[in-house]
Amino acid sequence: MHRRAAWPILFTAVLGLAQAGAAFAAGYQRHVIGDLSLPTPERPAPGLLLMGGGDRNFDALRWFLAKAGHGHVVVLRASQAGEIGEEFYREVGGVASVETFVFDDRDAASDPKILRALRRADGIFLAGGDQSRYVRFWRGTPVAAALDAHVRAGKPLGGTSAGLAMLGEYLYGAMDGGSLTSPEALSDPLGPANTIETGFLHIDALKGVVTDTHFRERGRLGRLVAFVAKAESLAGRPLIGLGVDEDAAVAVEADGSARVYATAPGAGATLVRGGFAERQAEDEPMKLSRVETIGIDANSRLHLPEGRVERPPFQRGYAVRDGVLVALDAPMLVLHGGAGVERAGMTPADEAAARAALEAALRAGHARLKAGAPAMDAVTAAVTVLEDAPQFNAGRGAVFTHDGRNELDASVMDGATGKAGAVAGVHRVRNPLQLARTVMERSNHVMMVGDGAEAFAKSQGIGLVDPSWFRTEKRWQQLQQALKEEASAQAANVPLVLPGKAYFGTVGALALDAAGHLAAGTSTGGMTNKRYGRVGDSPIIGAGTWADARCAVSGTGWGEFYIRGASAHEICARVRLAGTPLRRAADAVINRDIPKAGGDGGAIALGADGSVAFPFNTEGMYRGWIGADGVPHVAIYREDALAMPVP
């Protein structure tokens, strides 16, 4: 008798646990946290929350939950479980309950329990995941109709990552199971991989809008341009694109005005103005003479759906040339003076002199860009200043070989034409990079070495100097110390093991001109106490120097490893072939691949879209950049603050 009476109590307890945790039904999972029976504290208000995919943007989520009247939120997703509900309820707080439904198939979109939950929800939030599942599971179903009805009823709707991608009138569905990169999208914007969908939701504030997420972090400007182009081909009218950075969220009020909540400096959103003049063709790379973009940050006010922006942090023009996105009217110069800098070997006077030389080189290159000169002119001007400065291991500051000589190497590459020039082992050329450029422009060759290169220099009127021009006392004493260490090792009959820093000391510059063309140049004095005509990576195209239509790199470090890995080319190849954002590609090669192989060093990288990277794995690297405003930014050590340009 007592055992039979216990069954209702046990059943009630189990039901309560399911209510507080997870329940499973055909086609979906259900997770509940909080009390569904509580009244909603405040009246819900309309609003849209467009989150870029990052975590813990609590200010934005508090805005959303306030719009939901701090009542009952329903989360919809098509993968994972109820984690986001836990975050809403326990970490953000201020909400009566969060009910999460995880869909496994399309049939669940007609489930009465889900539809009842959507009807009574004070706010609905679409989580991230695979957006193709959302399209397949929800488009044309009662769930999609319920979402539209929710917005019409004046209640808030939010989304993050894939959930944000679902909200625009036109959306990228990723229907082939992949995730399109910018290079892939621009290579064939009307092709089958660019799966633009419509007819999903019908939200007035996002009519004519295509959205994208994880925007700047994953280099998605190019693909958003392609999304807009294909969507316009379907719509037959101008549209706009809205890309939201991973560390940002756009909160849209009932009147369409919107502000940005950001959790990292510089995070925000970018608006791509559509109405493209040129029509695209399937199976052909994109060609656009100009596309305008507008930045949106925490100080801006965005108005949707028209796309008007008050107080934008930037307005930039781009072109797309044979599938390559290039920045227009935004000249940029970046440079390095070598990795391997150590505080122990520097005095305050040394640091001041190095910074002054870096700034002078930046200004010299910028003057050429400002005058409308091509990128190669800016590279030449900047590197010439560094070669003439004794602070760097190039030109006048070159180190000495075992025989007490200076052997100089340099190379250049023009991204617009693919042409290149290099010299190695020269002794009397004051500015080796100028000779490398002359090899590129006035000969049928790519590389010349030693006496032959100097004979060519003389025939071309390139300045030759007495070798004493390159002698500095600091470099001479470095050779004497190296010779002592070598003699000690020989006397002890032990091999001389050189530290990685023995291979450091190079200068380089990269430029992006106003026409969106790139160029690269690198110059070095080699390594102290080297023998046998050793040549490092600096004059080797693809190892220490590379430039193409979308990417330019100059390396500095243990050259043997840069040669083996074709490191400069490898960075740009990852950008071109894998669609990897420039900074991520540069970091992977310099800070993972090279150290894994046994080397170290650094590099500078510059994208045609204006993106910049300064990866290095030593205590310091002389580095800097200058943009269209003409203000030089320089740094030496890793902990030095260096403001980064925003592409």
Phi, psi and omega in degrees: 000313180293323180295318180294325180291337182284340184300315179298324180294314180298318179299317179297320180295317179296319179298321179296321178296319179297322180296326183274346184234247186234149172226153184235138176221171181300120174089354179197164170248151177232130179234131181232136172224136185102193185242109182292344184272351182291147174288153176286123186298323185226161180288127177298154180228154181292151177174156176234133176245117183251101185259138186282359175114351180279167180265159164064034171274072191291327178298318178294318180292326176295322175301314182295315182292328174294321176298330178278010178068020183056031184259242190247122183249137173250127177254131176247137176206168182236021176196170179063216187217221188260024185300320184294329176295321176300317180296314180303312189282314188269327186260315177284310176078174177079033179219141184289319180200159172227123180245118184250131175244124179251114186275139174249345180200177183285331183300328182297338181291355176246007183291127183301324182295318178294316182295323175297319179298320179293322180295323183269356183295140173275335176208146179236136182230130179260119183276179182278186181134215181266108185292338177295328177294321178297316180297313183292323185279331193243331186298130179074018181247171174300333177296313179299318178297322179293324178295315176300316181295323179300315180292318179298331180283000178082030179247155187280146176230133179229166177199150176229143179054240180301328178295327174288320181302335182284345196273335182288165178297321175243143185215154173274116186271348184050043189288346178269007178086357180258188174225105189297132174269166180299311179301320179296315182295318182286338180289338179199074188297334179261006183285173185292338180288337179271082189273085178274128183241161175209180180076021182269294175239165185225080185252120187304317184293341181246019175291128181079016183244136172247128184252157173211159188230178183047045203290292184289324184298329183249015175058053190259011179299315181301317182287330176294322174300317179293322177301313182297318181299314181289321179298322177294326178293333178275321185279331183072023179207162179294141177232176173231155174250145178228109178256128183250129181293157182301326183263029183218162174215142178253120181257118187254124178278175183300328181274005179089354176283144187218152175230165182254135166255126183235142178250005178215148179302135177082353181287149180179222181218163179230131177258129176257118181278118181276213187072040186297138184289320184268138174276142180263160180236140179296145181070017177230146178293153182292143173226118177223129180288330179194140172222135183261138175235150182228131179277152178224120178232192185294343178265358185266167171227119180261140177241119181249149009268001185291337178083022176280139183235124172267139178055053179290142177288339177201157168224122186229145175254143178229162168234162172237117183245111180049045176085007180248125179277124182231141178280138179248147175057030180224063184300145183216141175228129174235150181210165172222156176241019177111141173272180178084011178291134179234137181301325184300334181260011185238141171254163175306324179294321177300314181297316181297318180295320180294316179298318180297320180293320178299316180295321179296320179294319178298316180294322180296316178291321180296323180301322179291318179296318181298328179281000179088011181287158179290164184303323182297326177296320180292318178299314181298315181297316182293313183292327177301318177298316181291324177294330180274352182266126183289355182286344188240154180276073177194144179058234187297332180266018185296147178283171182258147173281176178303327182272006177078028179244169173249124178243122190247139180231150177198160175206158175221157174211136180258114183294332183289326184249342185079005180280154182211158176212148182207152173224152179216146174066033177268153187240340188236006181273114185300318182234088185301329181294326177296323177292319177301320178295322179294322175302317180295317190269335188235015176221172177265009186249170174253319183230138171232151184228154169053224185298323179297319178296322180288327175296319177296319179301316181296321181292337182259004178076021177282135185296126174250145182230163173294141181305338180296341178303328186272352185283126169232145185297323180299316181290325179295318179292328175297322177295316181299319178295319179295322178295321177297315180297323178294317180295321179295319179295320179294320180295326180273359180056043176236150179292144176276115179258116181273137174290159180304326184295342178296338183264358185274166174117090184208154171239154179199159178213149176229143180223145171240117184270177185295339178273000178085021179258147184250155172210157181220150175208146181219142180217143183209160171258008177082217182234145179300136175067024179286155180231171167063024179067030180307136177235133179267205186276340190304319180270005185260115181296129182097335179266299180257344183219137175201144171209135173224198186290337186239351190203143175222144184217142168228128184258163176208120181162206183285097194301326181303323182282329176291325178292312183299325182265002186043052198295318180298314178294323183299319178301310183291329178294322179293325176293315185285315189267324182259352182071020180289133175303146188306312184298321181291320179295316180295318180296319182296318182287312187283319187259356175237303187294312183294312176299323179300326180280348178114000182253182174204175182148211183200186179193165166238146180220143182221129179263155177296340177274001180094001178287149186224147175218144178229059182287141171199156184234027177245178182298327180205164173209122173299127185201160178182171178207160177214135181251199185296335182281352176078014180262117180282143177235123183227158178205160178239303186265164183302320184278356178296135176289129177223104177301136182257139176293147179257117181289000000 
